[in-house]
Short mmCIF file of C-alpha atoms in Angstrom, two decimals:
data_model
loop_
_atom_site.label_atom_id
_atom_site.label_comp_id
_atom_site.label_asym_id
_atom_site.label_seq_id
_atom_site.Cartn_x
_atom_site.Cartn_y
_atom_site.Cartn_z
CA UNK A 1 -17.55 20.31 34.13
CA UNK A 2 -14.41 18.80 32.56
CA UNK A 3 -14.86 16.90 29.33
CA UNK A 4 -12.11 15.01 27.55
CA UNK A 5 -12.40 14.84 23.79
CA UNK A 6 -10.33 12.40 21.76
CA UNK A 7 -9.35 13.16 18.19
CA UNK A 8 -7.49 10.94 15.75
CA UNK A 9 -6.41 11.50 12.17
CA UNK A 10 -7.00 8.30 10.20
CA UNK A 11 -6.56 8.03 6.44
CA UNK A 12 -7.09 11.75 5.96
CA UNK A 13 -10.20 11.88 8.15
CA UNK A 14 -10.44 13.32 11.64
CA UNK A 15 -12.29 11.10 14.10
CA UNK A 16 -13.50 12.88 17.20
CA UNK A 17 -15.50 12.02 20.26
CA UNK A 18 -15.23 10.15 23.51
CA UNK A 19 -15.21 6.80 21.70
CA UNK A 20 -12.53 7.63 19.08
CA UNK A 21 -10.08 4.72 18.83
CA UNK A 22 -6.99 4.05 16.78
CA UNK A 23 -7.71 1.96 13.68
CA UNK A 24 -5.32 -0.91 12.91
CA UNK A 25 -3.45 -0.79 9.58
CA UNK A 26 -5.44 -2.34 6.73
CA UNK A 27 -4.72 -5.55 4.84
CA UNK A 28 -6.67 -4.37 1.79
CA UNK A 29 -5.50 -1.47 -0.38
CA UNK A 30 -8.62 -0.19 -2.09
CA UNK A 31 -7.71 2.39 -4.69
CA UNK A 32 -5.01 4.67 -6.03
CA UNK A 33 -2.84 6.63 -3.65
CA UNK A 34 0.14 6.60 -1.31
CA UNK A 35 -0.17 4.45 1.80
CA UNK A 36 2.09 4.57 4.88
CA UNK A 37 3.41 1.12 5.82
CA UNK A 38 2.60 0.15 9.40
CA UNK A 39 0.12 3.05 9.72
CA UNK A 40 -2.29 2.84 6.78
CA UNK A 41 -1.40 -0.68 5.61
CA UNK A 42 0.30 -3.77 7.02
CA UNK A 43 3.51 -5.03 5.43
CA UNK A 44 3.24 -8.33 3.57
CA UNK A 45 2.65 -9.81 0.14
CA UNK A 46 -0.26 -8.28 -1.75
CA UNK A 47 -2.03 -9.48 -4.90
CA UNK A 48 -4.28 -7.66 -7.36
CA UNK A 49 -6.20 -9.04 -10.30
CA UNK A 50 -5.58 -5.74 -12.08
CA UNK A 51 -7.66 -2.65 -12.35
CA UNK A 52 -7.70 -1.91 -16.04
CA UNK A 53 -5.27 -1.35 -18.87
CA UNK A 54 -2.26 -0.68 -16.65
CA UNK A 55 -0.97 -0.94 -13.09
CA UNK A 56 1.94 1.07 -11.65
CA UNK A 57 3.22 0.61 -8.11
CA UNK A 58 6.17 1.81 -6.01
CA UNK A 59 7.75 0.76 -2.73
CA UNK A 60 9.20 3.86 -1.05
CA UNK A 61 11.78 4.62 1.66
CA UNK A 62 10.26 8.07 2.23
CA UNK A 63 7.24 10.14 1.31
CA UNK A 64 8.78 13.25 -0.27
CA UNK A 65 8.45 11.93 -3.83
CA UNK A 66 12.20 12.14 -4.45
CA UNK A 67 13.60 9.59 -6.89
CA UNK A 68 16.19 8.56 -4.27
CA UNK A 69 13.35 7.20 -2.09
CA UNK A 70 12.24 4.67 -4.74
CA UNK A 71 13.03 1.15 -3.50
CA UNK A 72 11.26 -0.80 -6.24
CA UNK A 73 8.55 -0.27 -8.86
CA UNK A 74 6.81 -1.97 -11.73
CA UNK A 75 4.45 -1.22 -14.59
CA UNK A 76 2.15 -4.08 -15.59
CA UNK A 77 -0.12 -3.94 -18.61
CA UNK A 78 -3.56 -5.55 -18.43
CA UNK A 79 -3.14 -8.27 -15.85
CA UNK A 80 -2.59 -9.41 -12.28
CA UNK A 81 0.33 -8.31 -10.11
CA UNK A 82 1.93 -9.14 -6.78
CA UNK A 83 4.33 -7.22 -4.56
CA UNK A 84 5.95 -7.81 -1.20
CA UNK A 85 5.84 -4.69 0.96
CA UNK A 86 8.48 -4.91 3.68
CA UNK A 87 8.16 -3.59 7.22
CA UNK A 88 11.22 -1.41 6.51
CA UNK A 89 9.35 0.35 3.65
CA UNK A 90 7.90 3.75 4.54
CA UNK A 91 5.32 4.02 1.78
CA UNK A 92 3.56 2.15 -1.01
CA UNK A 93 2.11 3.98 -4.02
CA UNK A 94 -0.38 2.43 -6.43
CA UNK A 95 -2.03 3.74 -9.59
CA UNK A 96 -4.47 1.91 -11.87
CA UNK A 97 -4.03 -1.41 -10.07
CA UNK A 98 -7.48 -1.87 -8.56
CA UNK A 99 -7.77 -3.50 -5.13
CA UNK A 100 -4.73 -5.13 -3.52
CA UNK A 101 -5.35 -7.90 -0.95
CA UNK A 102 -2.72 -9.13 1.51
CA UNK A 103 -2.07 -12.84 1.10
CA UNK A 104 -1.53 -15.35 3.88
CA UNK A 105 -0.10 -17.76 1.29
CA UNK A 106 2.07 -17.04 -1.76
CA UNK A 107 0.37 -15.51 -4.79
CA UNK A 108 -0.62 -17.84 -7.64
CA UNK A 109 2.23 -18.96 -9.91
CA UNK A 110 0.54 -17.21 -12.87
CA UNK A 111 1.19 -13.77 -11.32
CA UNK A 112 4.15 -11.99 -12.92
CA UNK A 113 6.70 -11.08 -10.23
CA UNK A 114 8.88 -8.09 -10.84
CA UNK A 115 12.60 -8.69 -10.30
CA UNK A 116 12.50 -5.41 -8.38
CA UNK A 117 9.45 -6.18 -6.21
CA UNK A 118 10.98 -8.63 -3.77
#
């Protein structure tokens, strides 16, 4: 008897079984980490109300961690933040920012925009 088994790696987890399907990139970034644009997350403008005392994020052209791959970054103390992640970005890193949510409309005017985040 021949049996076909599908296996997919999604967000660090291996999904297996006959009903394994590819998950679409997310529009919510829920927690610290490095996310691959177009694979783990959708490009677009994201907003966070803040996660605590600080928020640090990076837009990246690669995933090696080299300084040369840093497109833009910002450090926000105790408050909301917004960033536009472009489809040409390879990765997005977030630390201490809480949950980011992709916006269908521009972020509120009270959100501090980094001159490097656009």
